[in-house]
Short mmCIF file of C-alpha atoms in Angstrom, two decimals:
data_model
loop_
_atom_site.label_atom_id
_atom_site.label_comp_id
_atom_site.label_asym_id
_atom_site.label_seq_id
_atom_site.Cartn_x
_atom_site.Cartn_y
_atom_site.Cartn_z
CA UNK A 1 8.85 26.17 -17.14
CA UNK A 2 5.12 26.26 -16.96
CA UNK A 3 3.30 28.11 -14.13
CA UNK A 4 -0.29 28.63 -12.75
CA UNK A 5 0.65 31.83 -10.99
CA UNK A 6 1.31 35.36 -12.66
CA UNK A 7 4.90 36.42 -13.22
CA UNK A 8 4.37 39.02 -10.30
CA UNK A 9 3.66 36.27 -7.80
CA UNK A 10 6.50 35.73 -5.32
CA UNK A 11 8.64 32.66 -6.04
CA UNK A 12 9.14 29.87 -3.57
CA UNK A 13 11.96 27.57 -4.82
CA UNK A 14 12.36 23.99 -3.62
CA UNK A 15 15.48 22.01 -4.09
CA UNK A 16 15.06 18.23 -4.51
CA UNK A 17 17.17 17.33 -7.57
CA UNK A 18 17.03 13.45 -6.93
CA UNK A 19 15.34 10.41 -8.43
CA UNK A 20 11.80 9.18 -9.09
CA UNK A 21 11.42 7.54 -5.64
CA UNK A 22 12.84 10.67 -3.82
CA UNK A 23 10.49 12.95 -5.65
CA UNK A 24 7.50 10.70 -4.68
CA UNK A 25 8.83 10.30 -1.16
CA UNK A 26 8.84 14.06 -0.90
CA UNK A 27 5.33 14.70 -2.17
CA UNK A 28 3.93 15.10 1.29
CA UNK A 29 6.34 17.92 2.18
CA UNK A 30 5.87 19.57 -1.20
CA UNK A 31 2.08 19.58 -0.60
CA UNK A 32 2.73 20.90 2.94
CA UNK A 33 4.73 23.82 1.35
CA UNK A 34 2.04 24.46 -1.28
CA UNK A 35 -1.01 24.81 1.28
CA UNK A 36 1.49 26.97 3.56
CA UNK A 37 2.28 29.41 0.78
CA UNK A 38 -0.90 29.53 -1.43
CA UNK A 39 0.21 32.96 -2.96
CA UNK A 40 3.64 31.92 -4.08
CA UNK A 41 4.72 30.47 -7.45
CA UNK A 42 6.15 27.03 -6.16
CA UNK A 43 9.20 25.85 -8.45
CA UNK A 44 10.85 22.74 -8.06
CA UNK A 45 14.52 22.48 -8.79
CA UNK A 46 14.90 18.79 -10.14
CA UNK A 47 15.90 16.61 -13.30
CA UNK A 48 13.77 17.76 -16.19
CA UNK A 49 12.77 14.16 -16.99
CA UNK A 50 10.59 14.14 -13.84
CA UNK A 51 8.62 17.34 -14.87
CA UNK A 52 5.49 15.53 -15.67
CA UNK A 53 5.21 13.81 -12.37
CA UNK A 54 6.27 16.90 -10.52
CA UNK A 55 3.25 18.76 -11.96
CA UNK A 56 1.01 15.75 -11.57
CA UNK A 57 1.39 15.91 -7.66
CA UNK A 58 -0.54 19.22 -7.67
CA UNK A 59 2.10 20.88 -5.33
CA UNK A 60 4.21 22.32 -8.03
CA UNK A 61 3.78 25.19 -10.51
CA UNK A 62 6.92 24.73 -12.48
CA UNK A 63 10.16 22.77 -12.54
CA UNK A 64 13.70 24.59 -12.60
CA UNK A 65 16.05 22.09 -14.60
CA UNK A 66 18.77 20.91 -12.08
CA UNK A 67 20.64 17.80 -11.82
CA UNK A 68 24.06 16.34 -10.83
CA UNK A 69 25.71 12.70 -10.93
CA UNK A 70 24.61 10.55 -8.29
CA UNK A 71 23.04 12.34 -5.26
CA UNK A 72 25.32 15.27 -5.52
CA UNK A 73 24.04 18.90 -5.24
CA UNK A 74 23.58 20.60 -8.58
CA UNK A 75 24.70 24.09 -9.47
CA UNK A 76 21.84 26.44 -9.44
CA UNK A 77 23.57 29.71 -10.80
CA UNK A 78 21.55 29.43 -13.98
CA UNK A 79 18.52 30.60 -12.22
CA UNK A 80 16.84 32.97 -14.51
CA UNK A 81 14.99 35.38 -12.53
CA UNK A 82 15.29 37.70 -9.43
CA UNK A 83 16.21 36.10 -6.25
CA UNK A 84 13.33 33.71 -4.72
CA UNK A 85 11.45 35.17 -1.99
CA UNK A 86 11.70 31.84 -0.16
CA UNK A 87 14.06 28.95 -0.89
CA UNK A 88 13.51 25.33 0.63
CA UNK A 89 16.10 22.65 1.02
CA UNK A 90 14.77 19.35 0.84
CA UNK A 91 17.71 17.76 -0.83
CA UNK A 92 20.08 17.30 2.04
CA UNK A 93 20.88 18.21 5.40
CA UNK A 94 24.29 19.52 5.07
CA UNK A 95 25.98 22.97 3.80
CA UNK A 96 26.35 21.85 0.34
CA UNK A 97 22.71 22.08 -0.59
CA UNK A 98 22.07 24.89 1.86
CA UNK A 99 24.85 26.74 0.06
CA UNK A 100 23.64 26.33 -3.40
CA UNK A 101 20.36 27.82 -2.52
CA UNK A 102 22.01 30.55 -0.62
CA UNK A 103 24.04 31.67 -3.66
CA UNK A 104 20.70 32.69 -5.10
CA UNK A 105 20.25 35.19 -2.33
CA UNK A 106 16.68 34.48 -1.29
CA UNK A 107 14.89 36.55 1.38
CA UNK A 108 14.36 33.44 3.59
CA UNK A 109 16.11 30.26 3.44
CA UNK A 110 14.81 27.05 5.34
CA UNK A 111 17.36 24.28 5.53
CA UNK A 112 18.37 21.85 8.04
CA UNK A 113 22.02 23.57 8.02
CA UNK A 114 20.73 26.98 8.62
CA UNK A 115 21.41 28.38 12.16
CA UNK A 116 17.47 28.16 12.77
CA UNK A 117 17.14 24.78 10.99
CA UNK A 118 15.43 22.01 13.03
CA UNK A 119 17.56 18.91 13.80
CA UNK A 120 17.64 15.86 11.29
CA UNK A 121 15.59 13.13 12.97
CA UNK A 122 17.64 9.84 12.97
CA UNK A 123 16.27 6.57 11.68
CA UNK A 124 13.10 8.19 10.34
CA UNK A 125 11.28 7.28 7.17
CA UNK A 126 12.07 9.69 4.43
CA UNK A 127 8.43 10.89 4.14
CA UNK A 128 8.41 11.57 7.93
CA UNK A 129 11.63 13.20 8.01
CA UNK A 130 10.94 15.83 5.74
CA UNK A 131 7.38 16.47 7.10
CA UNK A 132 9.01 16.87 10.68
CA UNK A 133 11.57 19.41 8.94
CA UNK A 134 8.78 21.59 7.84
CA UNK A 135 6.78 21.20 11.28
CA UNK A 136 10.02 22.52 12.91
CA UNK A 137 9.38 25.69 10.89
CA UNK A 138 5.72 25.89 11.65
CA UNK A 139 4.67 24.38 8.55
CA UNK A 140 2.01 21.47 8.68
CA UNK A 141 2.64 18.48 6.60
CA UNK A 142 0.94 14.98 6.60
CA UNK A 143 3.26 12.13 5.62
CA UNK A 144 0.29 9.97 4.44
CA UNK A 145 -0.60 12.63 1.89
CA UNK A 146 1.14 10.79 -0.92
CA UNK A 147 -1.42 9.61 -3.41
CA UNK A 148 -1.45 10.78 -7.15
CA UNK A 149 -4.46 11.29 -9.25
CA UNK A 150 -5.32 8.62 -11.61
CA UNK A 151 -3.53 8.87 -15.03
CA UNK A 152 -4.99 10.44 -18.09
CA UNK A 153 -3.93 7.59 -20.16
CA UNK A 154 -4.65 3.89 -20.33
CA UNK A 155 -2.26 1.14 -19.28
CA UNK A 156 -0.43 -0.94 -22.07
CA UNK A 157 -1.15 -3.86 -19.89
CA UNK A 158 -4.32 -3.53 -17.55
CA UNK A 159 -4.41 -5.81 -14.70
CA UNK A 160 -1.19 -7.38 -15.13
CA UNK A 161 1.67 -8.09 -12.52
CA UNK A 162 4.25 -5.68 -13.10
CA UNK A 163 7.80 -7.07 -12.32
CA UNK A 164 10.66 -4.60 -12.23
CA UNK A 165 14.00 -6.21 -11.71
CA UNK A 166 16.27 -3.15 -11.90
CA UNK A 167 17.55 -0.43 -9.29
CA UNK A 168 20.12 2.09 -9.30
CA UNK A 169 22.69 0.28 -7.51
CA UNK A 170 23.91 -3.42 -7.84
CA UNK A 171 23.53 -3.87 -4.00
CA UNK A 172 19.70 -3.39 -4.51
CA UNK A 173 19.23 -5.63 -7.39
CA UNK A 174 17.88 -9.13 -6.61
CA UNK A 175 19.37 -11.74 -8.85
CA UNK A 176 17.93 -11.83 -12.30
CA UNK A 177 17.35 -15.61 -12.00
CA UNK A 178 15.46 -15.27 -8.83
CA UNK A 179 13.13 -12.79 -10.56
CA UNK A 180 12.67 -15.11 -13.35
CA UNK A 181 11.82 -18.09 -11.04
CA UNK A 182 8.92 -15.83 -9.50
CA UNK A 183 7.85 -14.94 -13.00
CA UNK A 184 7.50 -18.61 -13.92
CA UNK A 185 5.48 -19.31 -10.75
CA UNK A 186 3.24 -16.41 -11.30
CA UNK A 187 2.56 -17.39 -14.82
CA UNK A 188 1.87 -20.93 -13.83
CA UNK A 189 -0.69 -19.66 -11.55
CA UNK A 190 -2.42 -18.08 -14.58
CA UNK A 191 -1.25 -14.23 -13.86
CA UNK A 192 -0.30 -12.01 -16.95
CA UNK A 193 3.30 -10.78 -16.08
CA UNK A 194 4.95 -7.98 -17.70
CA UNK A 195 8.46 -6.79 -17.29
CA UNK A 196 9.68 -3.18 -16.97
CA UNK A 197 13.17 -1.60 -17.03
CA UNK A 198 14.72 1.82 -17.00
CA UNK A 199 17.24 3.11 -19.40
CA UNK A 200 20.28 0.98 -19.42
CA UNK A 201 18.41 -1.88 -18.03
CA UNK A 202 17.73 -3.89 -21.25
CA UNK A 203 19.98 -6.67 -20.75
CA UNK A 204 18.91 -7.28 -17.32
CA UNK A 205 15.35 -7.31 -18.43
CA UNK A 206 15.88 -9.62 -21.29
CA UNK A 207 17.77 -11.99 -19.21
CA UNK A 208 14.75 -12.19 -16.73
CA UNK A 209 12.35 -12.71 -19.77
CA UNK A 210 14.13 -15.29 -21.33
CA UNK A 211 14.58 -17.32 -18.00
CA UNK A 212 11.06 -16.68 -17.25
CA UNK A 213 9.56 -17.66 -20.51
CA UNK A 214 7.91 -14.34 -21.14
CA UNK A 215 6.91 -13.32 -24.76
CA UNK A 216 8.47 -10.33 -26.36
CA UNK A 217 5.27 -8.56 -26.11
CA UNK A 218 5.35 -8.37 -22.40
CA UNK A 219 8.67 -7.15 -21.99
CA UNK A 220 8.83 -3.10 -21.84
CA UNK A 221 12.34 -2.13 -22.10
CA UNK A 222 14.37 1.23 -22.59
CA UNK A 223 12.11 3.23 -19.84
CA UNK A 224 8.51 3.91 -20.49
CA UNK A 225 7.60 7.73 -20.74
CA UNK A 226 6.19 8.70 -17.28
CA UNK A 227 2.63 8.68 -18.57
CA UNK A 228 2.63 5.11 -19.64
CA UNK A 229 4.53 4.01 -16.65
CA UNK A 230 2.35 5.74 -14.49
CA UNK A 231 -0.80 4.06 -15.98
CA UNK A 232 0.81 0.67 -16.21
CA UNK A 233 1.38 0.80 -12.35
CA UNK A 234 -1.89 2.42 -11.74
CA UNK A 235 -3.83 -0.24 -13.30
CA UNK A 236 -1.50 -3.42 -12.21
CA UNK A 237 -2.86 -5.90 -10.08
CA UNK A 238 0.52 -6.01 -8.25
CA UNK A 239 4.05 -4.56 -8.52
CA UNK A 240 7.06 -6.62 -7.39
CA UNK A 241 10.41 -4.83 -7.37
CA UNK A 242 13.40 -4.14 -5.33
CA UNK A 243 13.99 -0.71 -3.42
CA UNK A 244 13.55 1.43 -6.28
CA UNK A 245 11.26 4.37 -7.65
CA UNK A 246 8.59 2.08 -9.08
CA UNK A 247 7.83 0.73 -5.58
CA UNK A 248 6.99 4.31 -4.55
CA UNK A 249 4.91 4.79 -7.55
CA UNK A 250 2.67 1.76 -6.66
CA UNK A 251 2.24 3.23 -3.13
CA UNK A 252 1.16 6.65 -4.91
CA UNK A 253 -1.35 4.90 -7.00
CA UNK A 254 -2.67 2.55 -4.22
CA UNK A 255 -1.64 -0.61 -6.34
CA UNK A 256 -0.73 -3.53 -4.22
CA UNK A 257 3.06 -4.03 -4.12
CA UNK A 258 5.92 -6.40 -2.77
CA UNK A 259 9.29 -4.78 -2.34
CA UNK A 260 12.47 -6.55 -1.61
CA UNK A 261 14.95 -4.60 0.76
CA UNK A 262 18.30 -4.72 1.14
CA UNK A 263 20.75 -3.24 2.29
CA UNK A 264 18.59 -0.31 3.30
CA UNK A 265 15.84 -0.94 5.83
CA UNK A 266 12.19 -0.37 4.88
CA UNK A 267 12.02 1.62 8.09
CA UNK A 268 13.65 4.50 6.20
CA UNK A 269 12.48 4.11 2.52
CA UNK A 270 9.75 1.57 2.84
CA UNK A 271 6.04 1.99 2.25
CA UNK A 272 3.64 3.14 4.95
CA UNK A 273 2.23 0.45 7.13
CA UNK A 274 -0.56 -1.42 5.05
CA UNK A 275 -1.70 -4.89 4.14
CA UNK A 276 -1.38 -3.74 0.58
CA UNK A 277 2.12 -2.89 0.62
CA UNK A 278 4.50 -5.65 1.83
CA UNK A 279 8.34 -5.09 2.47
CA UNK A 280 10.39 -8.31 2.56
CA UNK A 281 13.58 -7.55 4.74
CA UNK A 282 16.23 -9.66 6.61
CA UNK A 283 17.76 -7.55 9.41
CA UNK A 284 21.61 -7.65 9.76
CA UNK A 285 24.94 -5.32 9.65
CA UNK A 286 24.76 -2.34 7.59
CA UNK A 287 25.63 -2.56 4.01
CA UNK A 288 26.49 -0.29 1.22
CA UNK A 289 23.29 1.06 -0.58
CA UNK A 290 25.45 2.05 -3.51
CA UNK A 291 27.59 -1.11 -3.70
CA UNK A 292 28.02 -2.98 -6.97
CA UNK A 293 27.01 -6.54 -5.90
CA UNK A 294 23.90 -7.63 -4.16
CA UNK A 295 23.67 -7.03 -0.57
CA UNK A 296 23.92 -10.09 1.50
CA UNK A 297 20.70 -9.47 3.29
CA UNK A 298 18.89 -9.04 0.06
CA UNK A 299 20.23 -12.44 -0.98
CA UNK A 300 18.64 -14.02 2.09
CA UNK A 301 15.30 -13.39 0.62
CA UNK A 302 14.21 -16.59 -1.25
CA UNK A 303 12.24 -17.14 -4.45
CA UNK A 304 9.67 -19.22 -2.42
CA UNK A 305 9.02 -16.66 0.08
CA UNK A 306 8.62 -13.94 -2.67
CA UNK A 307 6.33 -16.16 -4.76
CA UNK A 308 4.12 -17.20 -1.78
CA UNK A 309 3.52 -13.43 -0.81
CA UNK A 310 2.63 -12.30 -4.23
CA UNK A 311 0.41 -15.07 -4.73
CA UNK A 312 -1.38 -14.15 -1.45
CA UNK A 313 -1.76 -10.78 -2.32
CA UNK A 314 -3.12 -11.74 -5.79
CA UNK A 315 -5.74 -13.99 -4.40
CA UNK A 316 -7.05 -11.09 -2.17
CA UNK A 317 -7.33 -8.88 -5.23
CA UNK A 318 -9.30 -11.53 -7.05
CA UNK A 319 -11.37 -12.08 -4.03
CA UNK A 320 -12.19 -8.33 -3.85
CA UNK A 321 -13.07 -8.38 -7.42
CA UNK A 322 -15.65 -10.99 -7.00
CA UNK A 323 -17.13 -9.36 -4.02
CA UNK A 324 -17.40 -5.91 -5.42
CA UNK A 325 -17.65 -6.14 -8.85
CA UNK A 326 -15.16 -4.93 -11.57
CA UNK A 327 -16.15 -1.27 -11.52
CA UNK A 328 -15.60 -0.88 -7.77
CA UNK A 329 -12.74 -3.39 -7.50
CA UNK A 330 -10.62 -1.33 -9.80
CA UNK A 331 -11.46 2.19 -8.70
CA UNK A 332 -8.43 3.81 -6.81
#
């Protein structure tokens, strides 16, 4: 772990041991905690692979490695120091995550499942939900406080349209042939398109690339290191993806985005209201967000609809570049 506070500073431990999108959706709450406890050393219990992003938020002094399969609650008994002064549960709203922190015997524990915990708001966006949780404890937090600073590295494909066909579950993956059809349309309109994929998604990415006619140099497989991925998204002209972490990263960098939702509503996990971030969604009966096959509502989103929305946003990007000049147009 790295720290910006002396070892003698009281420790505040936050549990949010989830994925990339979860961490980004939790940034407003983490910044609220940081401001409310400036004298504490804020440590985030999360997967170690997200350390660089956690530190880039400016809300975290250190990362305590903690992870479990799926969205399960990790064991925290390998905590190396004395009990935290304060522990905050941003992982879940039940007793499992509360008890994982309580086992470390913090002086004060903030959790939905504590007797003094605020009620969990139903049908609220993830950013709003955790900021409301903190406000229930008298801690101000702004759901709009989610932007990341510009990356220190340069993009491997500045100005490209970034298409990310993968997602953590099959129910949130729009079919590869549909992504390929949109890729062909964007390239026919003169746009540079690159494909990205996380670990284990190489076959999917190559299938989209082959059907979309992309050259090998525009196919970024294997899961880019966070620094390169962040720079790629920050300098992209547009990000097209399903409901996954890359969509949250686009919002955090102010990069225009089109996100395909199903089975989870964008009301819960979508971008904040903005003409720069469009969420495509077909209402219907609830589906399984962890299912293996594409959700029926996701399949109702057509390739023509997606291509049209992407091209409209890209025309606006080009128009803004002509009006303001390249230096201003690419400032974020």
